[in-house]
Every structure is written in structure tokens, then in C-alpha cells.
mmCIF file of C-alpha atoms in Angstrom:
data_model
loop_
_atom_site.group_PDB
_atom_site.id
_atom_site.type_symbol
_atom_site.label_atom_id
_atom_site.label_comp_id
_atom_site.label_asym_id
_atom_site.label_seq_id
_atom_site.Cartn_x
_atom_site.Cartn_y
_atom_site.Cartn_z
ATOM 1 C CA UNK A 264 11.840 19.216 2.111
ATOM 2 C CA UNK A 265 10.635 15.843 3.356
ATOM 3 C CA UNK A 266 7.217 14.891 2.043
ATOM 4 C CA UNK A 267 5.998 13.636 5.402
ATOM 5 C CA UNK A 268 7.881 15.004 8.370
ATOM 6 C CA UNK A 269 7.885 13.748 11.950
ATOM 7 C CA UNK A 270 9.923 14.508 15.047
ATOM 8 C CA UNK A 271 12.121 11.398 15.387
ATOM 9 C CA UNK A 272 12.115 11.567 19.186
ATOM 10 C CA UNK A 273 12.581 9.609 21.281
ATOM 11 C CA UNK A 274 9.788 10.837 23.498
ATOM 12 C CA UNK A 275 10.395 9.547 27.033
ATOM 13 C CA UNK A 276 7.079 9.621 28.868
ATOM 14 C CA UNK A 277 6.048 8.270 32.291
ATOM 15 C CA UNK A 278 3.354 5.636 32.378
ATOM 16 C CA UNK A 279 -0.104 7.170 32.667
ATOM 17 C CA UNK A 280 0.835 10.438 30.995
ATOM 18 C CA UNK A 281 -0.679 11.887 27.844
ATOM 19 C CA UNK A 282 1.545 12.214 24.808
ATOM 20 C CA UNK A 283 0.939 13.951 21.488
ATOM 21 C CA UNK A 284 2.690 13.584 18.142
ATOM 22 C CA UNK A 285 2.409 15.843 15.145
ATOM 23 C CA UNK A 286 3.203 15.115 11.546
ATOM 24 C CA UNK A 287 3.258 17.492 8.573
ATOM 25 C CA UNK A 288 2.765 16.568 4.925
ATOM 26 C CA UNK A 289 3.784 18.560 1.879
ATOM 27 C CA UNK A 290 1.349 17.290 -0.763
ATOM 28 C CA UNK A 291 -1.860 19.291 -0.478
ATOM 29 C CA UNK A 292 -3.563 16.744 -2.751
ATOM 30 C CA UNK A 293 -3.182 13.975 -0.148
ATOM 31 C CA UNK A 294 -6.545 12.397 0.512
ATOM 32 C CA UNK A 295 -6.022 9.648 3.062
ATOM 33 C CA UNK A 296 -4.067 9.613 6.282
ATOM 34 C CA UNK A 297 -3.001 6.929 8.706
ATOM 35 C CA UNK A 298 -1.023 6.218 11.831
ATOM 36 C CA UNK A 299 0.886 2.949 11.849
ATOM 37 C CA UNK A 300 2.739 1.489 14.783
ATOM 38 C CA UNK A 301 6.027 -0.393 14.454
ATOM 39 C CA UNK A 302 7.498 -2.325 17.357
ATOM 40 C CA UNK A 303 11.241 -2.862 17.536
ATOM 41 C CA UNK A 304 12.373 -5.274 14.800
ATOM 42 C CA UNK A 305 8.781 -5.920 13.723
ATOM 43 C CA UNK A 306 6.648 -4.891 10.775
ATOM 44 C CA UNK A 307 4.358 -1.827 10.738
ATOM 45 C CA UNK A 308 0.738 -2.384 11.718
ATOM 46 C CA UNK A 309 -2.184 -0.042 11.230
ATOM 47 C CA UNK A 310 -3.064 1.821 14.408
ATOM 48 C CA UNK A 311 -5.829 3.983 13.003
ATOM 49 C CA UNK A 312 -6.960 5.892 9.962
ATOM 50 C CA UNK A 313 -7.367 9.660 10.303
ATOM 51 C CA UNK A 314 -10.654 11.147 9.181
ATOM 52 C CA UNK A 315 -11.384 14.776 8.346
ATOM 53 C CA UNK A 316 -13.617 15.239 11.360
ATOM 54 C CA UNK A 317 -11.127 13.598 13.713
ATOM 55 C CA UNK A 318 -11.643 10.197 15.260
ATOM 56 C CA UNK A 319 -11.083 8.349 18.479
ATOM 57 C CA UNK A 320 -10.331 4.731 19.277
ATOM 58 C CA UNK A 321 -10.150 4.080 22.991
ATOM 59 C CA UNK A 322 -7.155 5.978 24.370
ATOM 60 C CA UNK A 323 -6.093 7.149 20.914
ATOM 61 C CA UNK A 324 -7.363 10.293 19.168
ATOM 62 C CA UNK A 325 -6.339 11.364 15.670
ATOM 63 C CA UNK A 326 -6.902 14.801 14.171
ATOM 64 C CA UNK A 327 -6.401 16.206 10.682
ATOM 65 C CA UNK A 328 -5.817 19.875 9.873
ATOM 66 C CA UNK A 329 -5.948 20.248 6.097
ATOM 67 C CA UNK A 330 -5.343 24.010 6.132
ATOM 68 C CA UNK A 331 -2.034 23.601 7.938
ATOM 69 C CA UNK A 332 -1.335 20.161 6.456
ATOM 70 C CA UNK A 333 -0.697 18.359 9.673
ATOM 71 C CA UNK A 334 -1.961 15.274 11.430
ATOM 72 C CA UNK A 335 -1.831 14.604 15.144
ATOM 73 C CA UNK A 336 -2.057 11.575 17.382
ATOM 74 C CA UNK A 337 -2.923 11.831 21.064
ATOM 75 C CA UNK A 338 -2.401 8.918 23.438
ATOM 76 C CA UNK A 339 -4.058 9.208 26.830
ATOM 77 C CA UNK A 340 -3.214 7.195 29.947
ATOM 78 C CA UNK A 341 -0.132 5.746 28.244
ATOM 79 C CA UNK A 342 0.819 2.123 28.933
ATOM 80 C CA UNK A 343 4.206 0.427 28.867
ATOM 81 C CA UNK A 344 2.950 -1.509 25.832
ATOM 82 C CA UNK A 345 2.543 1.744 23.896
ATOM 83 C CA UNK A 346 6.328 1.912 23.530
ATOM 84 C CA UNK A 347 6.962 1.734 19.789
ATOM 85 C CA UNK A 348 7.697 3.868 16.760
ATOM 86 C CA UNK A 349 4.664 5.663 15.341
ATOM 87 C CA UNK A 350 4.629 6.184 11.584
ATOM 88 C CA UNK A 351 2.569 8.905 9.937
ATOM 89 C CA UNK A 352 1.348 8.183 6.418
ATOM 90 C CA UNK A 353 -0.286 10.389 3.775
ATOM 91 C CA UNK A 354 -1.896 8.866 0.706
ATOM 92 C CA UNK A 355 -2.918 10.118 -2.686
ATOM 93 C CA UNK A 356 -2.144 9.511 -6.327
ATOM 94 C CA UNK A 357 -2.132 5.758 -5.762
ATOM 95 C CA UNK A 358 0.816 5.928 -3.390
ATOM 96 C CA UNK A 359 1.376 6.166 0.334
ATOM 97 C CA UNK A 360 4.117 8.511 1.553
ATOM 98 C CA UNK A 361 5.578 7.488 4.898
ATOM 99 C CA UNK A 362 7.226 9.521 7.602
ATOM 100 C CA UNK A 363 10.381 8.205 9.242
ATOM 101 C CA UNK A 364 8.536 7.706 12.527
ATOM 102 C CA UNK A 365 8.538 9.022 16.070
ATOM 103 C CA UNK A 366 9.939 6.762 18.748
ATOM 104 C CA UNK A 367 7.976 6.613 21.992
ATOM 105 C CA UNK A 368 9.346 5.122 25.204
ATOM 106 C CA UNK A 369 6.963 4.735 28.121
ATOM 107 C CA UNK A 370 8.764 4.481 31.459
ATOM 108 C CA UNK A 371 7.306 2.832 34.572
ATOM 109 C CA UNK B 487 -1.012 -19.972 7.965
ATOM 110 C CA UNK B 488 -2.519 -16.495 7.944
ATOM 111 C CA UNK B 489 -1.503 -12.974 7.007
ATOM 112 C CA UNK B 490 1.634 -12.151 5.073
ATOM 113 C CA UNK B 491 4.719 -14.328 5.330
ATOM 114 C CA UNK B 492 8.243 -13.656 4.099
ATOM 115 C CA UNK B 493 11.308 -15.851 3.692
ATOM 116 C CA UNK B 494 14.083 -15.789 4.535
ATOM 117 C CA UNK B 495 13.917 -13.633 7.648
ATOM 118 C CA UNK B 496 17.627 -12.867 7.490
ATOM 119 C CA UNK B 497 19.996 -12.923 4.522
ATOM 120 C CA UNK B 498 23.685 -12.166 4.210
ATOM 121 C CA UNK B 499 25.069 -12.047 0.715
ATOM 122 C CA UNK B 500 28.141 -10.944 -1.142
ATOM 123 C CA UNK B 501 28.021 -8.366 -3.922
ATOM 124 C CA UNK B 502 28.352 -11.007 -6.619
ATOM 125 C CA UNK B 503 25.663 -13.345 -5.302
ATOM 126 C CA UNK B 504 22.179 -13.908 -6.682
ATOM 127 C CA UNK B 505 19.396 -14.482 -4.187
ATOM 128 C CA UNK B 506 15.603 -14.169 -4.048
ATOM 129 C CA UNK B 507 13.193 -12.956 -1.396
ATOM 130 C CA UNK B 508 9.788 -14.584 -1.213
ATOM 131 C CA UNK B 509 6.486 -13.186 -0.003
ATOM 132 C CA UNK B 510 3.151 -14.960 0.309
ATOM 133 C CA UNK B 511 -0.181 -13.488 1.369
ATOM 134 C CA UNK B 512 -3.099 -15.572 2.608
ATOM 135 C CA UNK B 513 -5.617 -12.725 2.724
ATOM 136 C CA UNK B 514 -7.111 -12.919 -0.753
ATOM 137 C CA UNK B 515 -5.799 -9.452 -1.584
ATOM 138 C CA UNK B 516 -5.317 -8.151 -5.108
ATOM 139 C CA UNK B 517 -2.369 -5.805 -4.549
ATOM 140 C CA UNK B 518 1.125 -6.561 -3.288
ATOM 141 C CA UNK B 519 4.068 -4.275 -2.563
ATOM 142 C CA UNK B 520 7.785 -4.306 -1.912
ATOM 143 C CA UNK B 521 9.190 -1.672 0.445
ATOM 144 C CA UNK B 522 12.731 -0.906 1.587
ATOM 145 C CA UNK B 523 13.237 0.322 5.153
ATOM 146 C CA UNK B 524 16.634 1.727 6.126
ATOM 147 C CA UNK B 525 17.492 2.854 9.641
ATOM 148 C CA UNK B 526 15.887 6.185 10.599
ATOM 149 C CA UNK B 527 14.491 6.655 7.087
ATOM 150 C CA UNK B 528 10.914 6.470 5.813
ATOM 151 C CA UNK B 529 9.656 3.362 4.098
ATOM 152 C CA UNK B 530 10.518 3.563 0.414
ATOM 153 C CA UNK B 531 8.020 2.017 -1.984
ATOM 154 C CA UNK B 532 9.853 -0.080 -4.566
ATOM 155 C CA UNK B 533 7.236 -1.950 -6.571
ATOM 156 C CA UNK B 534 3.474 -2.395 -6.690
ATOM 157 C CA UNK B 535 1.619 -5.264 -8.293
ATOM 158 C CA UNK B 536 -2.109 -5.219 -8.872
ATOM 159 C CA UNK B 537 -3.757 -8.403 -10.107
ATOM 160 C CA UNK B 538 -0.295 -9.724 -10.967
ATOM 161 C CA UNK B 539 0.593 -6.729 -13.145
ATOM 162 C CA UNK B 540 3.334 -4.310 -12.147
ATOM 163 C CA UNK B 541 1.759 -0.879 -11.786
ATOM 164 C CA UNK B 542 4.522 1.072 -10.039
ATOM 165 C CA UNK B 543 8.297 0.991 -10.266
ATOM 166 C CA UNK B 544 9.758 3.810 -8.227
ATOM 167 C CA UNK B 545 13.047 4.253 -10.080
ATOM 168 C CA UNK B 546 14.481 1.146 -8.500
ATOM 169 C CA UNK B 547 17.888 -0.012 -9.835
ATOM 170 C CA UNK B 548 17.771 -2.984 -12.168
ATOM 171 C CA UNK B 549 19.745 -5.093 -9.699
ATOM 172 C CA UNK B 550 16.334 -5.537 -8.015
ATOM 173 C CA UNK B 551 13.934 -7.551 -10.148
ATOM 174 C CA UNK B 552 10.385 -8.328 -8.956
ATOM 175 C CA UNK B 553 8.234 -11.213 -10.044
ATOM 176 C CA UNK B 554 4.560 -11.867 -9.331
ATOM 177 C CA UNK B 555 3.528 -15.301 -10.635
ATOM 178 C CA UNK B 556 0.052 -15.102 -9.068
ATOM 179 C CA UNK B 557 -1.904 -12.848 -6.763
ATOM 180 C CA UNK B 558 -0.674 -14.649 -3.635
ATOM 181 C CA UNK B 559 3.056 -14.702 -4.304
ATOM 182 C CA UNK B 560 5.650 -12.016 -4.841
ATOM 183 C CA UNK B 561 9.390 -12.400 -5.306
ATOM 184 C CA UNK B 562 12.267 -9.966 -5.286
ATOM 185 C CA UNK B 563 15.300 -11.246 -7.180
ATOM 186 C CA UNK B 564 18.598 -9.728 -6.105
ATOM 187 C CA UNK B 565 21.744 -9.567 -8.238
ATOM 188 C CA UNK B 566 25.083 -7.769 -7.773
ATOM 189 C CA UNK B 567 23.857 -5.703 -4.857
ATOM 190 C CA UNK B 568 25.832 -2.946 -3.156
ATOM 191 C CA UNK B 569 26.503 -2.531 0.582
ATOM 192 C CA UNK B 570 24.098 0.444 0.651
ATOM 193 C CA UNK B 571 21.305 -1.975 -0.296
ATOM 194 C CA UNK B 572 21.521 -3.467 3.193
ATOM 195 C CA UNK B 573 18.130 -2.815 4.794
ATOM 196 C CA UNK B 574 14.877 -4.401 5.920
ATOM 197 C CA UNK B 575 12.786 -5.433 2.926
ATOM 198 C CA UNK B 576 9.089 -5.504 3.673
ATOM 199 C CA UNK B 577 6.336 -7.073 1.634
ATOM 200 C CA UNK B 578 2.778 -5.833 2.055
ATOM 201 C CA UNK B 579 -0.638 -6.510 0.585
ATOM 202 C CA UNK B 580 -3.949 -4.683 0.425
ATOM 203 C CA UNK B 581 -7.392 -5.498 -0.863
ATOM 204 C CA UNK B 582 -7.061 -3.223 -3.872
ATOM 205 C CA UNK B 583 -4.431 -0.887 -5.303
ATOM 206 C CA UNK B 584 -6.660 1.717 -6.893
ATOM 207 C CA UNK B 585 -8.314 2.339 -3.549
ATOM 208 C CA UNK B 586 -5.099 3.720 -2.043
ATOM 209 C CA UNK B 587 -6.585 7.166 -2.171
ATOM 210 C CA UNK B 588 -9.244 5.943 0.220
ATOM 211 C CA UNK B 589 -8.883 4.025 3.442
ATOM 212 C CA UNK B 590 -7.273 0.808 2.320
ATOM 213 C CA UNK B 591 -5.160 -0.852 4.993
ATOM 214 C CA UNK B 592 -1.844 -2.429 4.080
ATOM 215 C CA UNK B 593 -0.818 -5.621 5.858
ATOM 216 C CA UNK B 594 2.892 -6.204 6.202
ATOM 217 C CA UNK B 595 4.996 -9.311 6.420
ATOM 218 C CA UNK B 596 7.743 -9.573 9.076
ATOM 219 C CA UNK B 597 10.414 -8.515 6.587
ATOM 220 C CA UNK B 598 13.755 -9.855 5.404
ATOM 221 C CA UNK B 599 16.778 -8.232 7.009
ATOM 222 C CA UNK B 600 19.376 -8.109 4.238
ATOM 223 C CA UNK B 601 23.074 -7.507 4.743
ATOM 224 C CA UNK B 602 25.294 -7.043 1.690
ATOM 225 C CA UNK B 603 28.986 -7.545 2.350
#
């Protein structure tokens, strides 16, 4: 079983739509959670951390469900520039475990 | 120059060659990392250095040899690689290593795309 599992996609979404990604993690001891964004042929960059109570940053909302061990990312009013691969990350024990990413394509 | 830089950006080498990848961070961070990213696979942590001491070595073959001469520089020495080692090698840094269990952002360099023939 993969330690951090994501749907690889691609998700093809029209501009302006709302899109949601889920990610599951296997290590119940994980303590910190993140969403990173990686553009094609570029390095990953932090999009947002995921807090226990859920958090929002503009059009982006992240949620954590510890009981079910999953993390979600919601993007509202999607823009063409949101096209990228979104990487889910779970941390604990001095190491980050990365998902393989979900590819998002926003179409005009 | 700011952030995390890596050289070279692209490298093609034969299986008998010796080459080195270089990473430099200008952020004043205390921890540096080497990751391997293969197509459609998760990032694989290879090595972690904290305050110039290696603190993690994730069962990486000895044909990969890291070196951290100071807190700003990290090298990955490559020797007798295999074609399956072809991948994107990413360097990253963070303020601290021990704080990974809390919200400690990692900053990545642009990576070196390595092809082993």
C-alpha cells in the first residue's frame, strides 16, 4: 500500500469551475500535512499547510480528517494558471512522505 | 542570487562516468535535502543534512555520495550509475530539520535532470 495515495488524474476542468482533490495517508502518527504545487518541468512549491481545523487561503481550502486519514484540497473559481500537479505531503518522524501528485488541467 | 540554486540543470552521463551535482541555498537555512523524482512516482528522500551533519540516509546505493561542506552548500557525487538512476534530482532546504513534524516549509531548487546512458 502506498504511504500517501492520490488520484493521478488528469482532472480536466473548465475555467471557473470548482475542483476537489483527496489524498489518503497510511501513517496514523503523521502530524503535519501540506499541499505543494508543481508546474510542468519546475520544482515543487508550497501551496498551503493543512491544519486540523481546516484552513482557507483565497480560493483554496484545505481540510484534514484524522479519523479517516485523508486530506482534501478545494479550488474555487479555477483559473487557467491553476493548471499544475498538486502534491499531497504527510509529515512525521522527521520525514515528509510525498504523494505522486494529481495533475490538473484547466481548460478555457 | 536568492533561494535555492542547482547546477547543472541537465546532465547526460555514461555508466562509467563520475560527475557531481551542486546545490546552494541563500536562505540561511540549517537543513538541506536531496530528493529523487522519477516520472509518475512520489518524491523519494535520499539524504538529509542538518547543520552539516548527515542525519538521514534512506537506503541509497553507494554509487550516490553526498557531501555538505557548509550549511549553504550540498553536493551529490555520482559514480557508475545505472540507466534506472535517470531522474530529476531536487535539492531542498528548510529552516530546521527537527521541526519537520511541525509546519516547516521546504524550498526547492529547480533540479538537475539526469540521463544515464
